[in-house]
Short mmCIF file of C-alpha atoms and ligand atoms in Angstrom, two decimals:
data_model
loop_
_atom_site.label_atom_id
_atom_site.label_comp_id
_atom_site.label_asym_id
_atom_site.label_seq_id
_atom_site.Cartn_x
_atom_site.Cartn_y
_atom_site.Cartn_z
CA MET A 760 111.34 182.16 92.84
CA ASN A 761 112.38 179.30 94.53
CA LYS A 762 115.45 179.31 97.09
CA PRO A 763 118.53 177.22 96.00
CA GLN A 764 118.68 174.29 97.85
CA ASN A 765 121.60 173.60 100.89
CA PRO A 766 124.04 172.03 99.01
CA ILE A 767 124.44 169.67 101.60
CA SER A 768 121.28 169.05 102.37
CA PRO A 769 118.26 168.61 100.28
CA ASP A 770 115.12 170.51 101.04
CA HIS A 771 112.47 169.11 103.05
CA ASN A 772 110.02 169.10 100.29
CA CYS A 773 112.73 168.03 97.67
CA GLN A 774 111.58 167.54 94.02
CA LEU A 775 115.07 166.04 92.10
CA CYS A 776 113.81 162.62 92.32
CA PRO A 777 110.18 162.47 90.87
CA ARG A 778 109.75 158.71 91.81
CA LEU A 779 110.78 159.70 95.91
CA ALA A 780 108.99 162.77 95.78
CA VAL A 781 105.67 160.63 94.82
CA PHE A 782 106.48 158.47 97.25
CA ARG A 783 107.20 161.04 100.27
CA ASP A 784 103.43 162.74 99.47
CA GLN A 785 102.21 158.91 99.81
CA ASN A 786 103.46 158.38 103.13
CA ARG A 787 102.89 161.79 104.49
CA THR A 788 99.10 161.11 103.81
CA LYS A 789 99.32 157.55 105.46
CA PHE A 790 101.35 158.45 108.52
CA PRO A 791 100.76 162.39 109.00
CA ASP A 792 102.41 162.46 112.01
CA LYS A 793 105.95 160.95 110.95
CA PHE A 794 108.98 162.92 109.56
CA ASN A 795 108.52 161.92 106.04
CA ALA A 796 111.04 163.96 104.44
CA PRO A 797 114.95 163.93 103.41
CA VAL A 798 116.69 162.59 106.02
CA PRO A 799 119.32 165.33 107.24
CA SER A 800 122.72 164.21 108.17
CA PHE A 801 123.62 163.30 112.07
CA GLY A 802 127.36 164.98 113.69
CA SER A 803 129.53 167.50 113.55
CA LEU A 804 130.87 168.19 109.84
CA ASP A 805 133.99 168.46 112.15
CA ALA A 806 134.38 164.84 112.74
CA GLU A 807 137.15 162.80 111.19
CA LEU A 808 135.11 159.71 110.48
CA LEU A 809 132.16 159.69 107.98
CA VAL A 810 129.41 156.65 107.90
CA VAL A 811 127.39 156.47 105.13
CA GLY A 812 124.83 154.18 104.47
CA LEU A 813 122.42 153.31 102.07
CA ALA A 814 119.18 155.16 102.52
CA PRO A 815 116.43 155.96 105.22
CA GLY A 816 114.21 152.85 105.90
CA LEU A 817 110.20 153.36 105.40
CA LYS A 818 109.29 153.10 109.22
CA GLY A 819 113.03 153.83 110.70
CA ALA A 820 114.84 157.25 109.91
CA ASN A 821 111.97 158.59 107.67
CA PHE A 822 109.74 157.96 110.44
CA SER A 823 112.43 159.54 113.01
CA GLY A 824 114.28 162.02 110.71
CA ARG A 825 117.72 160.44 112.11
CA PRO A 826 119.92 158.19 110.22
CA PHE A 827 119.69 154.48 111.55
CA THR A 828 117.03 155.40 113.87
CA GLY A 829 114.11 153.10 114.80
CA ASP A 830 115.79 151.26 111.90
CA PHE A 831 117.06 147.36 112.63
CA ALA A 832 120.58 148.24 111.29
CA GLY A 833 120.86 151.40 113.91
CA GLU A 834 120.56 148.86 116.91
CA LEU A 835 124.23 147.07 115.68
CA LEU A 836 125.36 150.53 114.02
CA TYR A 837 124.84 152.73 117.44
CA GLY A 838 125.98 150.02 119.53
CA THR A 839 129.05 149.34 117.83
CA LEU A 840 129.99 153.41 118.13
CA LEU A 841 129.21 153.22 121.31
CA LYS A 842 131.62 150.47 121.88
CA TYR A 843 134.47 151.94 120.21
CA GLY A 844 134.11 156.08 121.71
CA PHE A 845 132.67 157.10 118.90
CA ALA A 846 129.42 157.93 120.44
CA LYS A 847 128.03 158.75 123.77
CA GLY A 848 124.84 158.65 125.90
CA GLU A 849 122.11 155.91 125.23
CA PHE A 850 120.93 155.07 122.19
CA LYS A 851 117.03 154.51 122.75
CA ALA A 852 115.94 154.69 118.85
CA HIS A 853 114.45 158.31 119.43
CA PRO A 854 116.11 161.78 117.99
CA ASP A 855 115.26 162.70 121.46
CA ASP A 856 117.63 159.76 123.27
CA GLY A 857 120.28 162.59 123.79
CA LEU A 858 122.75 160.14 122.07
CA GLU A 859 125.75 162.31 120.75
CA LEU A 860 128.31 161.58 118.07
CA ILE A 861 132.14 161.61 118.82
CA ASN A 862 134.40 162.55 115.81
CA CYS A 863 131.94 160.86 113.68
CA ARG A 864 129.01 161.81 111.49
CA ILE A 865 126.48 159.80 109.84
CA THR A 866 124.83 160.23 106.44
CA ASN A 867 123.08 158.26 103.55
CA ALA A 868 124.30 157.93 100.01
CA VAL A 869 120.24 158.92 99.04
CA ARG A 870 118.69 160.66 101.76
CA CYS A 871 114.80 160.14 100.77
CA VAL A 872 113.61 156.72 101.60
CA PRO A 873 113.31 155.02 98.58
CA PRO A 874 110.00 152.16 97.59
CA GLU A 875 110.60 148.89 98.52
CA ASN A 876 114.43 150.20 99.94
CA LYS A 877 115.63 150.17 96.73
CA PRO A 878 116.60 153.44 95.00
CA ILE A 879 117.47 153.42 91.61
CA GLY A 880 120.49 154.51 89.77
CA SER A 881 118.98 158.23 88.71
CA GLU A 882 118.37 158.81 92.11
CA ILE A 883 121.90 157.70 93.77
CA ASN A 884 123.41 159.92 91.18
CA THR A 885 121.23 162.75 92.14
CA CYS A 886 121.60 162.57 95.91
CA ALA A 887 125.58 162.22 95.42
CA THR A 888 125.84 165.75 94.65
CA PHE A 889 124.97 166.68 98.43
CA LEU A 890 127.46 163.80 99.34
CA LYS A 891 130.06 165.25 97.91
CA ASN A 892 129.28 168.91 98.73
CA GLN A 893 129.26 167.67 102.14
CA ILE A 894 132.85 165.78 101.82
CA ALA A 895 133.99 169.05 100.33
CA VAL A 896 133.20 170.60 103.69
CA MET A 897 134.42 168.10 106.54
CA PRO A 898 137.65 170.00 107.05
CA ASN A 899 139.03 167.05 109.41
CA LEU A 900 137.81 164.14 107.46
CA LYS A 901 140.21 161.38 107.29
CA LEU A 902 138.01 158.19 107.04
CA ILE A 903 134.88 156.80 105.06
CA VAL A 904 133.51 153.58 106.43
CA SER A 905 131.35 152.86 103.76
CA LEU A 906 127.96 150.28 104.85
CA GLY A 907 127.34 148.15 101.42
CA LEU A 908 127.65 148.21 97.88
CA VAL A 909 125.89 151.28 96.98
CA SER A 910 127.51 153.52 99.45
CA HIS A 911 131.06 152.24 98.63
CA ASN A 912 130.48 153.01 94.53
CA THR A 913 128.60 156.50 95.40
CA VAL A 914 131.69 157.82 97.76
CA LEU A 915 133.95 156.44 94.34
CA LYS A 916 131.95 158.19 91.76
CA THR A 917 131.66 161.71 94.24
CA HIS A 918 136.14 161.30 94.14
CA ASN A 919 135.82 160.43 90.14
CA GLU A 920 137.20 156.96 90.78
CA LYS A 921 137.19 154.10 88.99
CA LEU A 922 135.02 152.01 90.25
CA SER A 923 136.55 149.21 88.49
CA ALA A 924 139.99 150.24 90.48
CA PHE A 925 138.42 149.55 94.11
CA LYS A 926 136.62 146.11 94.34
CA PHE A 927 133.98 146.12 97.41
CA VAL A 928 135.63 143.84 100.19
CA HIS A 929 134.26 143.76 104.03
CA LYS A 930 137.09 145.60 106.02
CA GLU A 931 139.02 146.15 103.04
CA GLU A 932 140.90 149.89 103.29
CA HIS A 933 141.05 151.77 99.85
CA LYS A 934 143.44 155.10 99.44
CA LEU A 935 141.12 157.77 97.54
CA ASN A 936 142.63 160.12 95.22
CA ASN A 937 141.93 163.39 97.92
CA GLY A 938 144.33 161.49 100.69
CA LEU A 939 140.94 159.87 102.30
CA THR A 940 140.75 156.34 103.41
CA LEU A 941 137.47 154.23 102.51
CA ILE A 942 136.89 151.34 104.57
CA ASP A 943 134.06 148.94 103.03
CA SER A 944 131.39 147.14 105.36
CA TYR A 945 128.72 144.83 104.73
CA HIS A 946 125.52 147.14 105.26
CA CYS A 947 124.40 146.53 108.99
CA SER A 948 120.50 145.15 107.68
CA LYS A 949 118.73 143.11 109.03
CA TYR A 950 118.92 140.56 106.02
CA ASN A 951 122.84 140.55 106.31
CA THR A 952 122.67 140.07 110.14
CA SER A 953 120.05 137.39 109.68
CA THR A 954 122.11 135.56 107.16
CA LYS A 955 125.20 135.95 108.68
CA ARG A 956 126.83 137.76 106.14
CA LEU A 957 127.54 139.70 108.54
CA THR A 958 128.07 139.21 112.18
CA GLU A 959 128.45 141.21 115.13
CA PRO A 960 132.07 140.48 115.41
CA MET A 961 132.99 141.42 111.82
CA PHE A 962 131.04 144.73 112.12
CA HIS A 963 133.13 145.29 115.37
CA GLU A 964 136.09 145.01 113.78
CA VAL A 965 135.40 147.46 110.99
CA PHE A 966 134.93 149.87 113.71
CA GLU A 967 137.74 148.95 116.12
CA LEU A 968 140.07 149.31 112.46
CA ALA A 969 138.71 152.85 111.95
CA LYS A 970 139.36 153.84 115.71
CA GLU A 971 143.32 152.76 114.88
CA LYS A 972 143.19 155.20 111.87
CA LEU A 973 142.33 158.31 113.56
N1 URA B 2466 118.41 153.46 107.85
C1 URA B 2466 119.28 154.68 107.50
O1 URA B 2466 119.33 155.81 107.53
N2 URA B 2466 120.04 154.12 106.49
C2 URA B 2466 120.40 153.06 105.99
O2 URA B 2466 121.05 152.55 105.10
C3 URA B 2466 119.39 151.77 106.57
C4 URA B 2466 118.87 151.93 107.49
#
């Protein structure tokens, strides 16, 4: 009999999303020495802050096994967390760099790398169960920072909130029904930073606000 999955973290060989499982197998063949599995969250469950990204990048978090590690987006994210005291050490884009998160945990709305970096609706909904369960076992959680619209909508769904009642606006705060605060941020992706939709100061402001709230 198969062992049931850990409720907050999909199995290494999770089969819940067929398309993602096929893509994982292909990547295991192509890149046999890389992580190629659902990427676990990083940081303590006791944290007051949860940062929710979209999904691992193929050659970033999917290769390294730590969220945003090896991805372009991680440079800005970890640099910002270090600046605002949510991390200590040095970020060297490698899971063995010794970087520690302080009062902060990082996860992804979808734990497996999706083809073309785009998870489909059913994958987002399936993986949201792990996010929901994770939020439920974070006893000190006060604040969620959602990176991008998919993360924002997924966090709302895990709270059974009406999406139309909470418009995604950069740096906007939303009060959720269980007392948690959600702050939106444009995703710190290469695309958003190179088009200047998101600048470094704009991203810093989000975490400055988070720091004020805690
Ligand atoms: N890497 C991640 O782990 N998550 C993202 O959302 C982007 C890159």
